[in-house]
Amino acid sequence: MKKTIIFFFQLVLIPLWLVAQSIPTPKSHFGFDIGEPYMLANFSQTEAYFKKVAEVSDRVQYTSIGKTEFGREQPILIITAPKNFAQLDRYKEISQKLGRAEITEAEARTLSKEGKPVVWIDGGLHANEVVGAQQLIETLYQLASKNDEETLRILDEVIILLVHVNPDGMEIMSDWYMMYEDKAKRNKNIPVLYQKYVGHDNNRDFYMNNMKESTNISLQQYVEWLPQIVYNHHQSGPAGTVVAGPPYRDPFNHVFDPLIITSLDAVGAAMINRLHVEDKPGYTRLDGSVFSTWWNGGLRTTPYYHNMIGILTEIVGDPSPYSIPLVPDRLIPNNGTPFPVTPGPWAFRTSIDYSVSMNYAILNHAVRHGDELLYNFYLMGKKSIDRGNTDTWTRYPKYAEDIQKSFEATQKKKEADDEDAAFFGFRSGLPLQFYDSVYKDPSKRDPRGYILPANQADFPTAIKFLNALIKSGVLVHKATADFTVNGKTYPKGSYVVKTAQAFRPHVLDMFEPQDHPNDFLYPGGPPIRPYDAAGWTLAYQMGIEVDRIMEGFEGPFERVAYGQLLSPEPTALPSASGYLLDVRVNDSFLAVNDLLKANVKVYRTQSATAGLPAGSFFVPASGKRQLEAAAKNYGVKAVATKGLPSGSKEIKPSRIALYDYYGGSMPSGWVRWMMEQFHFDFTQIFPAEIDGGNLNAKYDVILFIGPGMPGAGGGYGAGSQPKKEDIPAEYHHMLGRLSVDKSIPKLKTFLENGGQIITVGAATSLANHLKLPVSNALVEIVDGKEKSLSGDKYYIPGSVLEMYVDNSTLINYGMGEKAHVLFNNSPVFKLSPDAGLRGIKPLAWFGAEPPLKSGWAWGQQYLKNGVTAFEAQVGKGKLYAFGPEITFRGQSHGTFKMLFNGLYK
């Protein structure tokens, strides 16, 4: 009997042992253990390991979700029990059905029991945060090789998506770090951005989906798999801690379901509890870190608007020596950090272990609560559909303020004058009619939907807006015939986005203004900086025409399939002696650049012609073939006309230089991407070349976008500087920083000799260095001296504001009389009384009314009549200065023309 039992266990255990032994260890592949000091795997090695494990493991399936910007494959590893792969398509279908919530409750409950929760775990998005990508390798190995009860149960009950989210960055960063034979010299100070165009901003692109990697990820998250949990690994933790994680601090966004917040609590509890059980201290949460759930656009935040539980951790750790710093306040246990870590040396491998533990904590949570995760996913979507089909009022801070103001207006004695009320408040609350005065006011309801008319001036940009929504899983309808809503007739081909859909929070967030609460450290104290932006309404930024529809409406609408991107509908081009392209259409610049590259002459009108505004483009009949291609590829419609309009001027492409510096500028990188998308030829220029002078011989226009220019106080511009001998020769030309003494005189000479400079944001400090009669408008006089406004008086983090525009001037051709602009504590100017006599002209300005349209603006009165953009004649040349972010992250299509108009001669 004993021999029989032994033989039985041999039959059972030996195959498991063989499976475990057949999975290659990381050390056998890379030559070192993951987390070993001074060692990093690059992406090529990692990709090979992923494939190797997938080849020998029946738990792992490798596939690519698309190409990166540098053309690498972006991998996803699907990890689950072997038996689950036969039903993988079914599990994906269940996740999609529950997430879109277009099924009955009874079916949802059945599918919640049949399905398996889908958990997304990624790493590597920010390539200098090296723990994230390295922990993917270790997590894969453990899930593929371990046969303990916990791992096997996870594999049985969960579909795991292990995703590398920045292959290019891992290759760049790891190769650079490992380049130095002397380990003490190994560093992460790479000369370029770790994503081809945008570096750290690759985690700011997840509602716009400009980058290929973002699109790949969004299509998987919101169209293909619809995971219930999305875990996005980052670093670094706050000083004196090991890792920051959920739950997060206030505020959270008002448009998403409250189940998101409580679900974050649940997952966060599973994570911190596991670390504490394993005697791993240093987890901080709530007000222990800066992270909130307010902002949309990040890999872990955009999921909230899709009823998904987005998890962010920020952990410490580095392959080079690292220590937890001593921060006395962090040594005191509190609700944010219940188990403080002891300061001192910290091993890279320990960070890997923490990361794997947190992965397992989340996976265990999914095992224990799988049917709840699936059903709640459906429930949040179903509630969104119900809200979109009924009168619904989102509880914005502004409505609470309206109630209070409405009440106070009825009081003979103001609360501030009533000692008891001022101290205790109204302990019994306000009369309910004041609630009804706001939350039964039809004008304050959420819209039932939005219509984007096909006959709007820049319809191709509206198509780009809709494609951003579609990449995010939003349901869009197209009109198959003309239709009428609220007495307005819309043409066939218009698009409709209804709010009665599962991802309603994302729909509202893209169309409606954000209302960030006034958030101060204490009454009268400094503002608490939002995590990223406070307002970002994409419909505003892109300048599209949208009609908000407040009642339910129907029409001849057909659904656009989920994930099916829209293409422009080409129109036939009649024969004519010439054609006009509307300057209001951004893609007209794209068509013009194609025409110029084909050696077709192009002219700009100087006055309104054939119903098109001044600055539109005339193209002779010789350009018909290129115009037909533009109609087909870009949706640009040319208008037939007779002959060259009077006064039109021929244009030619300028020789354009785009400023950048060693390490890479993200705002410059975004413009680099934009220029390529719109087919502008350009050259990158670095400080040393500027200091070398003779710029007019090479360039007509130089662009300075954001950081890099010396500040108003002088000194040097941005850019970290290694020693030349410590970096390869191919990067020597990038070294240097702009200086007041050397660089500014060269730029002044360039302008005086007829060159043109366009500055945006912080780069507008050039005007100060050129001694132009322009000053900072955001100051006050204290003791007879100008002083910048303090944060308790004036503070505007990233928000959408409205400004007036002089659209009669060349640089603003095609703009309306007003424009929405992304403003991020941006420069605002005051022109001296003699500025006009000295060749300075305002291009855009704030009016007398508060300009905030979306976000948070404290102290708007200081913006009254402030100049936001101006042009200045400097010798034979011209300086353009734009304070706000007119090219913000490739999103602000509504102000792109302010840049493009200046790129021809």
PDB file of C-alpha atoms in Angstrom, residues 509-624:
ATOM      1  CA  ASP A 509     -15.622  64.402 -19.352  1.00  0.00           C
ATOM      2  CA  MET A 510     -14.701  64.985 -23.001  1.00  0.00           C
ATOM      3  CA  PHE A 511     -17.618  67.337 -23.754  1.00  0.00           C
ATOM      4  CA  GLU A 512     -18.459  69.067 -20.467  1.00  0.00           C
ATOM      5  CA  PRO A 513     -16.357  71.489 -18.386  1.00  0.00           C
ATOM      6  CA  GLN A 514     -14.545  70.198 -15.312  1.00  0.00           C
ATOM      7  CA  ASP A 515     -15.455  71.979 -12.077  1.00  0.00           C
ATOM      8  CA  HIS A 516     -12.468  71.537  -9.793  1.00  0.00           C
ATOM      9  CA  PRO A 517     -13.203  72.479  -6.179  1.00  0.00           C
ATOM     10  CA  ASN A 518     -11.302  75.270  -4.485  1.00  0.00           C
ATOM     11  CA  ASP A 519      -8.662  73.179  -2.735  1.00  0.00           C
ATOM     12  CA  PHE A 520      -6.450  74.912  -0.176  1.00  0.00           C
ATOM     13  CA  LEU A 521      -4.204  73.572   2.552  1.00  0.00           C
ATOM     14  CA  TYR A 522      -6.284  75.558   5.038  1.00  0.00           C
ATOM     15  CA  PRO A 523      -8.629  78.577   4.765  1.00  0.00           C
ATOM     16  CA  GLY A 524      -6.583  81.480   3.496  1.00  0.00           C
ATOM     17  CA  GLY A 525      -3.595  79.197   2.916  1.00  0.00           C
ATOM     18  CA  PRO A 526      -1.760  78.095  -0.207  1.00  0.00           C
ATOM     19  CA  PRO A 527      -3.509  76.020  -2.894  1.00  0.00           C
ATOM     20  CA  ILE A 528      -2.985  72.264  -3.083  1.00  0.00           C
ATOM     21  CA  ARG A 529      -1.606  71.536  -6.508  1.00  0.00           C
ATOM     22  CA  PRO A 530      -3.760  69.131  -8.521  1.00  0.00           C
ATOM     23  CA  TYR A 531      -2.202  65.943  -9.800  1.00  0.00           C
ATOM     24  CA  ASP A 532      -1.671  67.193 -13.358  1.00  0.00           C
ATOM     25  CA  ALA A 533      -4.473  69.339 -14.819  1.00  0.00           C
ATOM     26  CA  ALA A 534      -7.620  70.745 -13.239  1.00  0.00           C
ATOM     27  CA  GLY A 535      -9.539  71.131 -16.509  1.00  0.00           C
ATOM     28  CA  TRP A 536      -9.038  69.706 -19.998  1.00  0.00           C
ATOM     29  CA  THR A 537     -12.398  69.481 -21.825  1.00  0.00           C
ATOM     30  CA  LEU A 538     -11.282  68.040 -25.145  1.00  0.00           C
ATOM     31  CA  ALA A 539     -14.154  69.448 -27.196  1.00  0.00           C
ATOM     32  CA  TYR A 540     -13.076  72.909 -26.050  1.00  0.00           C
ATOM     33  CA  GLN A 541      -9.397  72.327 -26.693  1.00  0.00           C
ATOM     34  CA  MET A 542     -10.006  71.041 -30.211  1.00  0.00           C
ATOM     35  CA  GLY A 543     -12.284  73.941 -31.115  1.00  0.00           C
ATOM     36  CA  ILE A 544     -15.005  71.776 -32.612  1.00  0.00           C
ATOM     37  CA  GLU A 545     -18.650  72.722 -33.103  1.00  0.00           C
ATOM     38  CA  VAL A 546     -20.941  70.722 -30.823  1.00  0.00           C
ATOM     39  CA  ASP A 547     -24.598  71.076 -29.939  1.00  0.00           C
ATOM     40  CA  ARG A 548     -25.627  69.930 -26.449  1.00  0.00           C
ATOM     41  CA  ILE A 549     -29.020  68.199 -26.537  1.00  0.00           C
ATOM     42  CA  MET A 550     -30.887  68.244 -23.234  1.00  0.00           C
ATOM     43  CA  GLU A 551     -33.850  66.020 -24.122  1.00  0.00           C
ATOM     44  CA  GLY A 552     -33.959  62.505 -25.497  1.00  0.00           C
ATOM     45  CA  PHE A 553     -33.790  62.453 -29.286  1.00  0.00           C
ATOM     46  CA  GLU A 554     -33.843  59.965 -32.134  1.00  0.00           C
ATOM     47  CA  GLY A 555     -33.099  60.109 -35.829  1.00  0.00           C
ATOM     48  CA  PRO A 556     -31.765  58.180 -38.812  1.00  0.00           C
ATOM     49  CA  PHE A 557     -28.708  57.060 -36.878  1.00  0.00           C
ATOM     50  CA  GLU A 558     -26.539  53.991 -37.396  1.00  0.00           C
ATOM     51  CA  ARG A 559     -24.081  52.705 -34.831  1.00  0.00           C
ATOM     52  CA  VAL A 560     -20.394  52.905 -35.607  1.00  0.00           C
ATOM     53  CA  ALA A 561     -18.900  49.559 -34.577  1.00  0.00           C
ATOM     54  CA  TYR A 562     -16.896  49.715 -31.347  1.00  0.00           C
ATOM     55  CA  GLY A 563     -13.294  50.530 -32.183  1.00  0.00           C
ATOM     56  CA  GLN A 564     -13.965  51.288 -35.870  1.00  0.00           C
ATOM     57  CA  LEU A 565     -12.126  54.511 -36.644  1.00  0.00           C
ATOM     58  CA  LEU A 566     -13.723  57.076 -38.913  1.00  0.00           C
ATOM     59  CA  SER A 567     -12.303  58.170 -42.235  1.00  0.00           C
ATOM     60  CA  PRO A 568     -13.174  61.364 -44.097  1.00  0.00           C
ATOM     61  CA  GLU A 569     -15.624  61.061 -46.961  1.00  0.00           C
ATOM     62  CA  PRO A 570     -13.967  62.351 -50.147  1.00  0.00           C
ATOM     63  CA  THR A 571     -15.815  64.734 -52.424  1.00  0.00           C
ATOM     64  CA  ALA A 572     -15.450  65.039 -56.157  1.00  0.00           C
ATOM     65  CA  LEU A 573     -13.365  67.971 -57.341  1.00  0.00           C
ATOM     66  CA  PRO A 574     -14.813  69.838 -60.350  1.00  0.00           C
ATOM     67  CA  SER A 575     -12.630  71.227 -63.075  1.00  0.00           C
ATOM     68  CA  ALA A 576     -11.712  74.855 -62.503  1.00  0.00           C
ATOM     69  CA  SER A 577      -8.968  77.374 -63.126  1.00  0.00           C
ATOM     70  CA  GLY A 578      -8.193  77.376 -59.429  1.00  0.00           C
ATOM     71  CA  TYR A 579      -9.297  76.250 -55.995  1.00  0.00           C
ATOM     72  CA  LEU A 580      -9.539  77.652 -52.498  1.00  0.00           C
ATOM     73  CA  LEU A 581      -8.715  75.848 -49.254  1.00  0.00           C
ATOM     74  CA  ASP A 582     -10.390  77.116 -46.096  1.00  0.00           C
ATOM     75  CA  VAL A 583      -7.825  78.381 -43.564  1.00  0.00           C
ATOM     76  CA  ARG A 584     -10.211  77.460 -40.734  1.00  0.00           C
ATOM     77  CA  VAL A 585      -9.536  73.799 -41.520  1.00  0.00           C
ATOM     78  CA  ASN A 586      -6.341  72.649 -39.809  1.00  0.00           C
ATOM     79  CA  ASP A 587      -5.729  69.972 -42.420  1.00  0.00           C
ATOM     80  CA  SER A 588      -5.639  72.645 -45.116  1.00  0.00           C
ATOM     81  CA  PHE A 589      -2.085  73.276 -43.877  1.00  0.00           C
ATOM     82  CA  LEU A 590      -1.346  69.591 -44.389  1.00  0.00           C
ATOM     83  CA  ALA A 591      -2.657  69.790 -47.955  1.00  0.00           C
ATOM     84  CA  VAL A 592      -0.703  72.988 -48.584  1.00  0.00           C
ATOM     85  CA  ASN A 593       2.539  71.385 -47.421  1.00  0.00           C
ATOM     86  CA  ASP A 594       1.958  68.450 -49.773  1.00  0.00           C
ATOM     87  CA  LEU A 595       1.345  70.890 -52.607  1.00  0.00           C
ATOM     88  CA  LEU A 596       4.515  72.842 -51.878  1.00  0.00           C
ATOM     89  CA  LYS A 597       6.554  69.620 -51.759  1.00  0.00           C
ATOM     90  CA  ALA A 598       5.130  68.783 -55.197  1.00  0.00           C
ATOM     91  CA  ASN A 599       6.337  72.200 -56.457  1.00  0.00           C
ATOM     92  CA  VAL A 600       2.784  73.485 -56.921  1.00  0.00           C
ATOM     93  CA  LYS A 601       2.468  77.223 -56.333  1.00  0.00           C
ATOM     94  CA  VAL A 602       0.232  78.236 -53.423  1.00  0.00           C
ATOM     95  CA  TYR A 603      -1.087  81.704 -52.571  1.00  0.00           C
ATOM     96  CA  ARG A 604      -2.792  83.221 -49.530  1.00  0.00           C
ATOM     97  CA  THR A 605      -5.754  85.523 -49.836  1.00  0.00           C
ATOM     98  CA  GLN A 606      -5.602  88.868 -48.083  1.00  0.00           C
ATOM     99  CA  SER A 607      -9.346  89.342 -47.714  1.00  0.00           C
ATOM    100  CA  ALA A 608     -12.488  87.230 -47.508  1.00  0.00           C
ATOM    101  CA  THR A 609     -13.116  85.438 -50.808  1.00  0.00           C
ATOM    102  CA  ALA A 610     -15.954  83.145 -51.924  1.00  0.00           C
ATOM    103  CA  GLY A 611     -17.246  82.902 -48.367  1.00  0.00           C
ATOM    104  CA  LEU A 612     -13.856  81.894 -46.984  1.00  0.00           C
ATOM    105  CA  PRO A 613     -11.934  84.145 -44.567  1.00  0.00           C
ATOM    106  CA  ALA A 614      -8.713  86.012 -45.259  1.00  0.00           C
ATOM    107  CA  GLY A 615      -5.658  83.809 -45.156  1.00  0.00           C
ATOM    108  CA  SER A 616      -7.274  80.978 -47.100  1.00  0.00           C
ATOM    109  CA  PHE A 617      -5.156  79.291 -49.734  1.00  0.00           C
ATOM    110  CA  PHE A 618      -5.474  79.583 -53.505  1.00  0.00           C
ATOM    111  CA  VAL A 619      -4.212  76.658 -55.563  1.00  0.00           C
ATOM    112  CA  PRO A 620      -4.030  76.780 -59.371  1.00  0.00           C
ATOM    113  CA  ALA A 621      -5.473  73.985 -61.515  1.00  0.00           C
ATOM    114  CA  SER A 622      -2.008  72.387 -61.696  1.00  0.00           C
ATOM    115  CA  GLY A 623      -2.546  71.222 -58.119  1.00  0.00           C
ATOM    116  CA  LYS A 624      -5.766  69.335 -58.793  1.00  0.00           C
TER     117      LYS A 624
END
